[in-house]
Coordinates of C-alpha atoms in Angstrom, one line a residue:
M1 CA 141.8 69.1 98.7
E2 CA 139.8 72.2 97.7
G3 CA 139.8 73.5 101.2
T4 CA 143.6 73.3 101.4
V5 CA 144.0 74.9 98.0
I6 CA 141.8 77.9 98.9
H7 CA 143.4 78.2 102.3
D8 CA 147.0 78.2 101.0
A9 CA 146.0 80.5 98.0
C10 CA 144.6 83.2 100.4
H11 CA 148.1 83.2 102.0
K12 CA 149.7 83.3 98.6
A13 CA 151.3 79.9 99.3
A14 CA 149.5 77.7 96.8
H15 CA 151.8 78.6 93.9
P16 CA 154.8 81.0 93.6
V17 CA 153.3 82.6 90.4
P18 CA 150.8 85.2 91.6
W19 CA 148.3 84.7 88.8
I20 CA 148.3 81.0 89.0
N21 CA 147.9 81.3 92.8
Q22 CA 144.9 83.6 92.2
A23 CA 143.4 81.2 89.6
M24 CA 143.7 78.3 92.1
G25 CA 142.0 80.3 94.8
H26 CA 139.1 81.4 92.6
G27 CA 138.7 78.0 91.1
S28 CA 138.6 76.2 94.5
A29 CA 136.3 78.8 95.9
I30 CA 133.7 78.2 93.1
L31 CA 133.9 74.4 93.6
L32 CA 133.2 74.9 97.4
G33 CA 130.4 77.5 96.9
F34 CA 132.6 80.1 98.5
S35 CA 133.9 83.5 97.2
F36 CA 137.7 83.8 97.1
P37 CA 137.9 87.5 98.1
V38 CA 135.5 86.8 101.0
F39 CA 137.4 83.8 102.2
T40 CA 140.8 85.7 101.9
R41 CA 139.8 88.8 103.8
V42 CA 137.7 87.1 106.4
H43 CA 140.4 84.5 107.0
L44 CA 143.0 87.1 107.5
Q45 CA 140.8 88.8 110.1
H46 CA 140.8 85.5 111.8
H47 CA 144.6 85.5 112.0
I48 CA 144.7 89.0 113.4
H49 CA 141.9 88.4 116.1
V50 CA 142.2 84.7 117.0
N51 CA 139.5 83.7 119.6
H52 CA 138.2 87.2 119.9
P53 CA 134.4 86.9 120.5
K54 CA 133.5 89.7 118.2
N55 CA 136.4 90.3 115.8
D56 CA 137.3 86.7 115.0
P57 CA 134.8 85.5 112.3
D58 CA 135.7 81.9 112.8
H59 CA 134.8 82.1 116.5
I60 CA 131.1 82.1 115.4
V61 CA 131.7 79.1 113.2
S62 CA 133.2 77.1 116.1
T63 CA 131.0 78.3 119.1
F64 CA 127.6 79.2 117.8
G65 CA 126.0 75.7 117.4
P66 CA 126.6 72.0 117.3
I67 CA 129.6 70.5 115.4
W68 CA 127.3 68.6 113.1
L69 CA 126.0 71.9 111.8
I70 CA 129.3 73.6 111.5
A71 CA 129.4 73.7 107.7
P72 CA 126.5 76.1 107.1
R73 CA 127.9 78.6 109.6
F74 CA 130.7 79.3 107.1
F75 CA 128.2 81.5 105.3
Y76 CA 128.5 83.9 108.2
H77 CA 131.9 84.8 106.5
E78 CA 129.8 86.6 103.8
V79 CA 127.9 88.6 106.4
F80 CA 131.1 89.5 108.2
F81 CA 132.8 90.6 104.9
F82 CA 130.1 93.1 104.2
Q83 CA 129.6 94.3 107.8
K84 CA 133.3 95.1 108.1
K85 CA 133.6 96.3 104.5
L86 CA 136.7 94.2 104.0
W87 CA 137.0 94.3 100.2
R88 CA 139.9 96.0 98.4
K89 CA 140.2 97.2 94.8
Y90 CA 138.4 94.9 92.5
E91 CA 137.4 92.3 95.1
L92 CA 133.8 93.4 95.2
L93 CA 133.6 92.9 91.5
Q94 CA 135.2 89.4 91.9
W95 CA 132.7 88.6 94.5
G96 CA 129.9 89.6 92.1
I97 CA 131.3 87.5 89.3
E98 CA 131.7 84.4 91.4
R99 CA 128.2 84.7 92.9
S100 CA 126.8 85.2 89.4
I101 CA 128.5 82.0 88.2
F102 CA 127.1 80.2 91.2
L103 CA 123.5 81.5 90.6
T104 CA 123.7 80.9 86.9
I105 CA 124.6 77.2 87.4
I106 CA 121.8 76.8 89.9
L107 CA 119.2 78.4 87.6
A108 CA 120.4 76.3 84.7
G109 CA 120.0 73.2 86.9
L110 CA 116.5 74.2 87.7
K111 CA 115.6 75.0 84.1
F112 CA 117.2 72.0 82.4
D113 CA 116.5 69.5 85.2
F114 CA 120.0 68.5 86.3
M115 CA 119.8 69.6 89.9
N116 CA 120.3 66.0 91.1
L117 CA 123.7 66.1 89.3
I118 CA 124.5 69.4 91.2
Y119 CA 123.4 67.9 94.5
N120 CA 125.4 64.7 94.1
L121 CA 128.6 66.0 92.4
W122 CA 128.8 69.5 93.8
F123 CA 126.8 70.3 96.9
G124 CA 127.3 66.9 98.5
P125 CA 131.2 66.9 98.3
A126 CA 131.2 70.7 99.2
L127 CA 129.2 70.0 102.3
M128 CA 131.7 67.2 103.3
V129 CA 134.6 69.6 102.7
G130 CA 132.8 72.3 104.7
V131 CA 132.4 69.9 107.7
T132 CA 136.0 68.9 107.5
L133 CA 137.2 72.6 107.3
G134 CA 135.0 73.4 110.3
I135 CA 136.2 70.6 112.5
F136 CA 140.0 70.5 111.6
F137 CA 140.6 74.2 110.6
D138 CA 138.5 75.9 113.2
Y139 CA 137.0 73.7 116.0
L140 CA 139.9 71.3 117.0
P141 CA 142.8 73.7 116.6
H142 CA 141.4 76.5 118.6
R143 CA 139.4 74.8 121.4
P144 CA 138.8 75.8 124.2
F145 CA 138.7 79.2 122.4
R146 CA 140.2 81.1 125.3
S147 CA 143.8 82.3 124.6
R148 CA 144.7 85.1 122.3
N149 CA 148.5 84.6 122.9
K150 CA 150.1 83.6 119.6
W151 CA 151.8 80.6 121.2
L152 CA 148.7 79.4 122.9
N153 CA 145.7 80.3 120.7
S154 CA 146.1 77.2 118.4
R155 CA 147.3 73.7 119.0
V156 CA 149.3 70.9 117.4
Y157 CA 148.5 67.2 117.5
P158 CA 151.4 65.4 115.8
S159 CA 150.5 62.3 113.7
R160 CA 151.8 61.1 110.4
F161 CA 148.4 59.6 109.5
M162 CA 146.5 62.8 110.4
N163 CA 149.1 64.9 108.5
L164 CA 148.2 63.0 105.3
L165 CA 144.5 62.7 106.0
I166 CA 143.9 66.4 106.7
M167 CA 146.8 67.8 104.8
G168 CA 148.8 69.2 107.7
Q169 CA 146.0 70.9 109.6
N170 CA 147.0 68.9 112.7
Y171 CA 149.9 71.4 112.8
H172 CA 147.6 74.3 112.8
L173 CA 149.7 76.4 115.3
I174 CA 152.6 76.3 112.9
H175 CA 150.3 77.8 110.3
H176 CA 149.3 80.6 112.6
L177 CA 152.9 81.3 113.7
W178 CA 154.2 81.3 110.0
P179 CA 151.2 81.7 107.7
S180 CA 153.3 81.8 104.5
I181 CA 154.5 78.2 104.9
P182 CA 152.6 75.8 102.5
W183 CA 150.8 72.8 104.2
F184 CA 153.3 70.2 103.1
E185 CA 156.0 71.9 105.1
Y186 CA 154.1 72.2 108.4
K187 CA 155.4 68.9 109.8
V188 CA 159.1 69.8 109.1
A189 CA 158.6 73.3 110.6
Y190 CA 157.0 71.7 113.7
E191 CA 159.9 69.3 114.2
K192 CA 162.4 72.1 113.9
T193 CA 160.6 74.4 116.3
K194 CA 159.3 71.9 118.8
P195 CA 161.9 72.9 121.5
L196 CA 160.7 76.4 121.2
L197 CA 157.0 75.4 121.4
D198 CA 157.9 73.3 124.5
I199 CA 159.4 76.4 126.2
K200 CA 156.4 78.5 125.3
G201 CA 154.0 75.9 126.6
S202 CA 152.1 75.6 123.3
P203 CA 149.4 72.9 123.2
Q204 CA 150.6 69.8 121.5
R205 CA 147.7 67.4 122.0
V206 CA 144.3 67.1 120.6
G207 CA 142.8 67.9 124.0
I208 CA 139.5 66.0 123.7
F209 CA 139.9 62.9 125.8
E210 CA 142.5 64.0 128.4
S211 CA 140.0 64.5 131.2
K212 CA 136.3 64.0 132.1
E213 CA 135.7 67.7 131.5
D214 CA 137.3 67.5 128.0
I215 CA 135.1 64.6 127.2
Y216 CA 132.0 66.3 128.5
N217 CA 132.8 69.5 126.6
F218 CA 133.3 67.7 123.3
I219 CA 130.0 65.8 123.7
Y220 CA 128.3 69.2 124.5
D221 CA 129.9 70.8 121.4
L222 CA 128.9 67.8 119.2
L223 CA 125.3 68.1 120.2
I224 CA 124.6 71.7 121.3
G225 CA 127.9 73.7 121.0
V226 CA 126.6 77.2 122.0
R227 CA 129.4 79.0 124.0
S228 CA 129.9 82.5 125.2
H229 CA 132.6 84.7 126.8
S230 CA 129.9 86.3 128.9
K231 CA 130.0 84.7 132.3
K232 CA 126.5 85.8 133.5
R233 CA 124.5 85.2 130.4
G234 CA 121.9 87.5 131.9
K235 CA 119.2 87.3 129.2
I236 CA 119.2 83.5 129.0
R237 CA 119.1 83.3 132.8
K238 CA 116.0 85.5 132.9
I239 CA 114.2 83.2 130.5
I240 CA 115.2 80.1 132.5
N241 CA 114.0 81.6 135.7
L242 CA 110.5 81.9 134.2
Y243 CA 110.3 78.1 134.3
P244 CA 108.3 76.9 137.3
G245 CA 110.0 73.6 137.9
Y246 CA 113.0 73.9 140.3
K247 CA 114.9 70.8 139.3
I248 CA 114.6 71.4 135.5
K249 CA 115.5 75.1 136.2
K250 CA 118.6 74.0 138.1
I251 CA 119.7 71.7 135.3
L252 CA 119.2 74.4 132.6
L253 CA 121.2 76.9 134.7
K254 CA 124.0 74.4 135.1
I255 CA 124.1 73.9 131.3
V256 CA 124.2 77.7 130.8
N257 CA 127.2 77.9 133.3
K258 CA 129.0 75.2 131.1
T259 CA 128.7 77.4 128.0
F260 CA 131.1 80.0 129.6
I261 CA 134.3 79.9 127.6
G262 CA 136.4 81.7 130.3
S263 CA 139.9 83.1 129.7
N264 CA 143.5 82.1 130.0

Protein backbone atom coordinates (compact mmCIF):
# COMPACT_ATOMS: atom_id res chain seq x y z
CA MET A 1 0.00 0.00 0.00
CA GLU A 2 2.73 2.52 0.94
CA GLY A 3 4.46 1.95 -2.40
CA THR A 4 1.30 2.82 -4.32
CA VAL A 5 0.66 5.87 -2.12
CA ILE A 6 4.12 7.38 -2.61
CA HIS A 7 4.00 6.53 -6.31
CA ASP A 8 0.63 8.18 -6.93
CA ALA A 9 1.57 11.12 -4.69
CA CYS A 10 4.66 11.91 -6.76
CA HIS A 11 2.35 12.21 -9.79
CA LYS A 12 -0.10 14.34 -7.75
CA ALA A 13 -2.69 11.58 -8.14
CA ALA A 14 -3.00 10.35 -4.54
CA HIS A 15 -5.43 13.11 -3.51
CA PRO A 16 -6.94 16.11 -5.35
CA VAL A 17 -6.08 18.48 -2.48
CA PRO A 18 -2.38 19.40 -2.97
CA TRP A 19 -1.35 19.61 0.70
CA ILE A 20 -3.03 16.27 1.50
CA ASN A 21 -1.31 14.72 -1.51
CA GLN A 22 2.02 16.05 -0.21
CA ALA A 23 1.33 14.78 3.31
CA MET A 24 0.51 11.32 1.95
CA GLY A 25 3.73 11.35 -0.07
CA HIS A 26 5.96 12.38 2.84
CA GLY A 27 4.25 10.02 5.29
CA SER A 28 4.55 6.98 3.04
CA ALA A 29 8.16 7.89 2.26
CA ILE A 30 9.11 7.88 5.95
CA LEU A 31 7.37 4.52 6.44
CA LEU A 32 9.42 3.08 3.57
CA GLY A 33 12.71 4.65 4.64
CA PHE A 34 12.64 6.78 1.47
CA SER A 35 12.65 10.52 0.94
CA PHE A 36 9.63 11.91 -0.91
CA PRO A 37 11.47 14.63 -2.91
CA VAL A 38 14.12 12.08 -3.92
CA PHE A 39 11.51 9.55 -4.99
CA THR A 40 9.53 12.18 -6.90
CA ARG A 41 12.38 13.75 -8.87
CA VAL A 42 14.10 10.46 -9.60
CA HIS A 43 10.87 8.75 -10.64
CA LEU A 44 10.03 11.58 -13.04
CA GLN A 45 13.47 11.12 -14.61
CA HIS A 46 12.57 7.47 -15.08
CA HIS A 47 9.48 8.52 -17.02
CA ILE A 48 11.50 10.83 -19.25
CA HIS A 49 14.31 8.33 -19.95
CA VAL A 50 12.70 4.87 -19.76
CA ASN A 51 15.27 2.10 -20.39
CA HIS A 52 18.12 4.53 -21.04
CA PRO A 53 21.25 2.88 -19.57
CA LYS A 54 22.60 6.10 -18.05
CA ASN A 55 19.68 8.48 -17.59
CA ASP A 56 17.00 6.10 -16.34
CA PRO A 57 17.71 5.63 -12.60
CA ASP A 58 15.45 2.57 -12.43
CA HIS A 59 17.56 0.85 -15.07
CA ILE A 60 20.22 0.28 -12.41
CA VAL A 61 17.60 -1.10 -10.03
CA SER A 62 16.46 -3.67 -12.60
CA THR A 63 19.71 -4.66 -14.32
CA PHE A 64 22.55 -4.32 -11.80
CA GLY A 65 22.15 -7.51 -9.83
CA PRO A 66 19.85 -10.40 -8.92
CA ILE A 67 16.14 -9.91 -8.36
CA TRP A 68 16.43 -11.12 -4.77
CA LEU A 69 18.67 -8.11 -4.04
CA ILE A 70 16.53 -5.59 -5.89
CA ALA A 71 15.29 -3.71 -2.79
CA PRO A 72 18.68 -2.32 -1.58
CA ARG A 73 19.36 -0.97 -5.08
CA PHE A 74 16.60 1.59 -4.57
CA PHE A 75 19.07 3.56 -2.45
CA TYR A 76 20.87 4.33 -5.71
CA HIS A 77 18.03 6.82 -6.22
CA GLU A 78 19.58 8.97 -3.50
CA VAL A 79 22.94 8.93 -5.30
CA PHE A 80 21.26 9.79 -8.61
CA PHE A 81 19.30 12.63 -6.98
CA PHE A 82 22.48 14.36 -5.81
CA GLN A 83 24.57 13.51 -8.87
CA LYS A 84 22.01 15.17 -11.14
CA LYS A 85 21.14 17.94 -8.65
CA LEU A 86 17.44 17.29 -9.14
CA TRP A 87 16.05 19.20 -6.15
CA ARG A 88 13.83 22.26 -6.51
CA LYS A 89 12.94 25.06 -4.08
CA TYR A 90 12.63 23.59 -0.56
CA GLU A 91 13.11 19.95 -1.53
CA LEU A 92 16.66 19.76 -0.19
CA LEU A 93 15.35 20.99 3.17
CA GLN A 94 12.57 18.39 3.01
CA TRP A 95 15.14 15.69 2.33
CA GLY A 96 17.15 16.85 5.35
CA ILE A 97 14.11 16.79 7.64
CA GLU A 98 13.05 13.30 6.51
CA ARG A 99 16.54 11.90 6.88
CA SER A 100 16.84 13.54 10.32
CA ILE A 101 13.59 11.86 11.41
CA PHE A 102 14.91 8.53 10.13
CA LEU A 103 18.24 8.92 11.93
CA THR A 104 16.59 10.13 15.16
CA ILE A 105 14.36 7.05 15.31
CA ILE A 106 17.35 4.74 14.75
CA LEU A 107 19.45 6.48 17.40
CA ALA A 108 16.53 6.36 19.83
CA GLY A 109 16.11 2.67 19.11
CA LEU A 110 19.76 2.05 19.87
CA LYS A 111 19.75 4.14 23.04
CA PHE A 112 16.46 2.88 24.49
CA ASP A 113 16.81 -0.67 23.25
CA PHE A 114 13.82 -1.03 20.92
CA MET A 115 15.69 -1.89 17.72
CA ASN A 116 13.95 -5.28 17.58
CA LEU A 117 10.66 -3.40 17.32
CA ILE A 118 12.08 -1.30 14.49
CA TYR A 119 13.38 -4.38 12.67
CA ASN A 120 10.10 -6.28 12.95
CA LEU A 121 7.55 -3.50 12.47
CA TRP A 122 9.42 -1.09 10.19
CA PHE A 123 12.46 -2.45 8.37
CA GLY A 124 10.97 -5.89 7.72
CA PRO A 125 7.74 -4.64 6.11
CA ALA A 126 9.65 -1.87 4.27
CA LEU A 127 11.99 -4.49 2.82
CA MET A 128 9.01 -6.53 1.60
CA VAL A 129 7.52 -3.43 -0.03
CA GLY A 130 10.90 -2.66 -1.61
CA VAL A 131 11.08 -6.12 -3.17
CA THR A 132 7.49 -5.80 -4.40
CA LEU A 133 8.17 -2.35 -5.87
CA GLY A 134 11.34 -3.56 -7.55
CA ILE A 135 9.71 -6.57 -9.16
CA PHE A 136 6.31 -5.16 -10.13
CA PHE A 137 7.16 -1.46 -10.72
CA ASP A 138 10.57 -1.87 -12.34
CA TYR A 139 11.63 -5.35 -13.39
CA LEU A 140 8.53 -7.05 -14.85
CA PRO A 141 6.99 -4.00 -16.59
CA HIS A 142 10.16 -2.98 -18.44
CA ARG A 143 11.94 -6.23 -19.27
CA PRO A 144 13.74 -6.88 -21.58
CA PHE A 145 14.80 -3.21 -21.04
CA ARG A 146 15.37 -2.50 -24.74
CA SER A 147 12.78 -0.18 -26.22
CA ARG A 148 12.50 3.54 -25.52
CA ASN A 149 9.40 3.90 -27.68
CA LYS A 150 6.54 5.05 -25.46
CA TRP A 151 4.22 2.33 -26.77
CA LEU A 152 6.79 -0.44 -26.27
CA ASN A 153 8.94 0.53 -23.26
CA SER A 154 6.53 -0.97 -20.70
CA ARG A 155 4.05 -3.81 -20.71
CA VAL A 156 0.58 -4.82 -19.60
CA TYR A 157 -0.36 -8.26 -18.26
CA PRO A 158 -4.14 -8.16 -17.67
CA SER A 159 -5.49 -10.01 -14.64
CA ARG A 160 -8.24 -9.20 -12.14
CA PHE A 161 -6.34 -11.01 -9.40
CA MET A 162 -3.04 -9.23 -10.11
CA ASN A 163 -4.87 -5.91 -10.40
CA LEU A 164 -6.00 -6.25 -6.78
CA LEU A 165 -2.83 -7.93 -5.50
CA ILE A 166 -0.37 -5.32 -6.80
CA MET A 167 -2.83 -2.41 -7.07
CA GLY A 168 -2.89 -1.98 -10.82
CA GLN A 169 0.82 -2.22 -11.55
CA ASN A 170 0.15 -5.04 -14.02
CA TYR A 171 -1.15 -2.19 -16.21
CA HIS A 172 2.14 -0.32 -15.96
CA LEU A 173 2.18 0.78 -19.60
CA ILE A 174 -1.08 2.65 -19.00
CA HIS A 175 0.63 4.52 -16.18
CA HIS A 176 3.54 5.50 -18.42
CA LEU A 177 1.25 6.70 -21.19
CA TRP A 178 -1.02 8.67 -18.83
CA PRO A 179 0.86 9.24 -15.53
CA SER A 180 -1.84 11.37 -13.86
CA ILE A 181 -4.34 8.48 -13.80
CA PRO A 182 -4.63 6.98 -10.26
CA TRP A 183 -3.95 3.27 -9.87
CA PHE A 184 -7.60 2.24 -9.46
CA GLU A 185 -8.41 3.58 -12.96
CA TYR A 186 -5.62 1.74 -14.83
CA LYS A 187 -7.80 -1.27 -15.65
CA VAL A 188 -10.64 0.84 -17.06
CA ALA A 189 -8.17 2.94 -19.08
CA TYR A 190 -6.59 -0.24 -20.45
CA GLU A 191 -9.92 -1.71 -21.53
CA LYS A 192 -10.83 1.51 -23.34
CA THR A 193 -7.47 1.87 -25.08
CA LYS A 194 -6.74 -1.80 -25.84
CA PRO A 195 -7.58 -1.46 -29.57
CA LEU A 196 -5.03 1.36 -29.83
CA LEU A 197 -2.42 -0.67 -27.93
CA ASP A 198 -3.04 -3.60 -30.29
CA ILE A 199 -2.38 -1.35 -33.28
CA LYS A 200 0.81 0.00 -31.71
CA GLY A 201 2.05 -3.52 -30.90
CA SER A 202 2.32 -2.79 -27.18
CA PRO A 203 3.42 -5.78 -25.03
CA GLN A 204 0.37 -7.25 -23.28
CA ARG A 205 1.78 -10.38 -21.65
CA VAL A 206 4.09 -10.93 -18.70
CA GLY A 207 6.76 -12.30 -21.07
CA ILE A 208 8.55 -14.68 -18.70
CA PHE A 209 7.43 -18.16 -19.78
CA GLU A 210 6.70 -17.65 -23.48
CA SER A 211 9.90 -19.25 -24.77
CA LYS A 212 12.97 -21.10 -23.52
CA GLU A 213 14.97 -17.90 -23.87
CA ASP A 214 12.47 -16.02 -21.69
CA ILE A 215 12.67 -18.71 -19.02
CA TYR A 216 16.48 -18.73 -19.14
CA ASN A 217 16.63 -14.93 -18.91
CA PHE A 218 14.28 -14.90 -15.93
CA ILE A 219 16.32 -17.53 -14.07
CA TYR A 220 19.51 -15.60 -14.89
CA ASP A 221 17.97 -12.36 -13.58
CA LEU A 222 16.72 -14.12 -10.48
CA LEU A 223 20.20 -15.41 -9.58
CA ILE A 224 22.68 -12.99 -11.21
CA GLY A 225 20.82 -10.26 -13.08
CA VAL A 226 23.74 -8.14 -14.32
CA ARG A 227 22.98 -6.79 -17.79
CA SER A 228 24.51 -4.21 -20.11
CA HIS A 229 23.83 -2.29 -23.32
CA SER A 230 27.51 -2.69 -24.23
CA LYS A 231 27.79 -5.63 -26.63
CA LYS A 232 31.54 -6.26 -26.31
CA ARG A 233 31.90 -5.87 -22.52
CA GLY A 234 35.64 -5.40 -23.21
CA LYS A 235 36.91 -5.07 -19.62
CA ILE A 236 35.11 -8.18 -18.43
CA ARG A 237 36.31 -10.17 -21.44
CA LYS A 238 39.93 -9.22 -20.70
CA ILE A 239 39.59 -10.52 -17.15
CA ILE A 240 37.97 -13.77 -18.33
CA ASN A 241 40.69 -14.32 -20.94
CA LEU A 242 43.25 -14.46 -18.12
CA TYR A 243 41.67 -17.71 -16.93
CA PRO A 244 43.79 -20.69 -18.10
CA GLY A 245 41.02 -23.29 -18.54
CA TYR A 246 39.49 -23.21 -22.03
CA LYS A 247 36.16 -24.87 -21.16
CA ILE A 248 35.49 -22.65 -18.14
CA LYS A 249 36.57 -19.61 -20.15
CA LYS A 250 34.12 -20.54 -22.92
CA ILE A 251 31.26 -20.89 -20.43
CA LEU A 252 32.05 -17.54 -18.80
CA LEU A 253 32.21 -15.77 -22.16
CA LYS A 254 28.86 -17.29 -23.09
CA ILE A 255 27.36 -15.93 -19.87
CA VAL A 256 28.80 -12.48 -20.64
CA ASN A 257 27.23 -12.61 -24.09
CA LYS A 258 23.87 -13.33 -22.47
CA THR A 259 24.11 -10.16 -20.38
CA PHE A 260 23.83 -8.02 -23.51
CA ILE A 261 20.45 -6.28 -23.49
CA GLY A 262 20.39 -5.37 -27.18
CA SER A 263 17.96 -2.90 -28.71
CA ASN A 264 14.63 -2.84 -30.51
